[in-house]
Amino acid sequence: MEKVSFKERSSLAKLMGTILSLIGALVVIFYHGPRVFLASSPPYVNFRQFSPPLSSSNSDWLIGGALLTMQGIFVSVSFILQAHIMSVYPAAFRVSFLYTVCVSIVTSTIGLVVEKNNPSVWIIHFDITLITIVTMAIVTSVYYVIHSWTVRHKGPLYLAIFKPLSILIAVVMGAIFLNDSLYLGCLIGGILITLGFYAVMWGKANEEKDQLSFSEKEKTPLLLNRKNDQV
């Protein structure tokens, strides 16, 4: 789906931008370095008191990491499949509706199996639980419609390049709202992710300009031939 040519600057920009984004994401995750910003106690409620302590065995962390790796692979494959589906059936709202129905069926089935001995969990109370369900239903539907439209018009790479950027956003939001400290690795990785992101965006923009200019050049001889035939 993506044209790669080492003779074109747009292809080189996309390739180098993707590599920079991946390196930046790995730096943020695996390298901390010295602390650059020390978090102070916020004047508002500390959200950490609502979260359970992170006490898990090494096997749990390995299983969780393996599952997250599988999730990343399946998400990447889903972007490519979604691009093929949208090229054949370009109806973003209908595709999103079918996707939501299938996800609801799968998750409901898993919930019934896991919580078969605890039917009380299916009781919806008029509290934060109901607000969470309604909000997630709305946000997920809009999110998938935007995904479908983006994949159809811009391609899977354009959508996937935002994934490393989300790591940087999560780090910044954690420092602002969760009182997390910022480390040198976060700053270095953030710079690499940002440079890679803009390199891919620049490459995609120039590629679209080249495609438009090429299509205009193809149309010009056809118009001249039609005028000559009329004369």
JSON list of C-alpha atoms in Angstrom, two decimals, residues 1 73-87 151 156-157:
[
{"chain": "A", "resi": 1, "resn": "MET", "atom": "CA", "xyz": [0.00, 0.00, 0.00]},
{"chain": "A", "resi": 73, "resn": "ILE", "atom": "CA", "xyz": [0.48, -7.07, 16.12]},
{"chain": "A", "resi": 74, "resn": "PHE", "atom": "CA", "xyz": [-3.25, -7.64, 15.75]},
{"chain": "A", "resi": 75, "resn": "VAL", "atom": "CA", "xyz": [-3.95, -3.89, 15.77]},
{"chain": "A", "resi": 76, "resn": "SER", "atom": "CA", "xyz": [-1.42, -3.38, 12.97]},
{"chain": "A", "resi": 77, "resn": "VAL", "atom": "CA", "xyz": [-2.99, -6.19, 10.95]},
{"chain": "A", "resi": 78, "resn": "SER", "atom": "CA", "xyz": [-6.45, -4.73, 11.61]},
{"chain": "A", "resi": 79, "resn": "PHE", "atom": "CA", "xyz": [-5.35, -1.40, 10.09]},
{"chain": "A", "resi": 80, "resn": "ILE", "atom": "CA", "xyz": [-4.36, -3.19, 6.86]},
{"chain": "A", "resi": 81, "resn": "LEU", "atom": "CA", "xyz": [-7.56, -5.25, 6.79]},
{"chain": "A", "resi": 82, "resn": "GLN", "atom": "CA", "xyz": [-9.57, -2.14, 7.49]},
{"chain": "A", "resi": 83, "resn": "ALA", "atom": "CA", "xyz": [-7.95, -0.39, 4.52]},
{"chain": "A", "resi": 84, "resn": "HIS", "atom": "CA", "xyz": [-8.92, -3.30, 2.24]},
{"chain": "A", "resi": 85, "resn": "ILE", "atom": "CA", "xyz": [-12.49, -3.31, 3.61]},
{"chain": "A", "resi": 86, "resn": "MET", "atom": "CA", "xyz": [-12.89, 0.43, 3.12]},
{"chain": "A", "resi": 87, "resn": "SER", "atom": "CA", "xyz": [-11.58, 0.20, -0.46]},
{"chain": "A", "resi": 151, "resn": "VAL", "atom": "CA", "xyz": [-7.49, 4.52, 6.72]},
{"chain": "A", "resi": 156, "resn": "PRO", "atom": "CA", "xyz": [-2.68, 2.51, 7.39]},
{"chain": "A", "resi": 157, "resn": "LEU", "atom": "CA", "xyz": [0.73, 4.15, 7.90]}
]
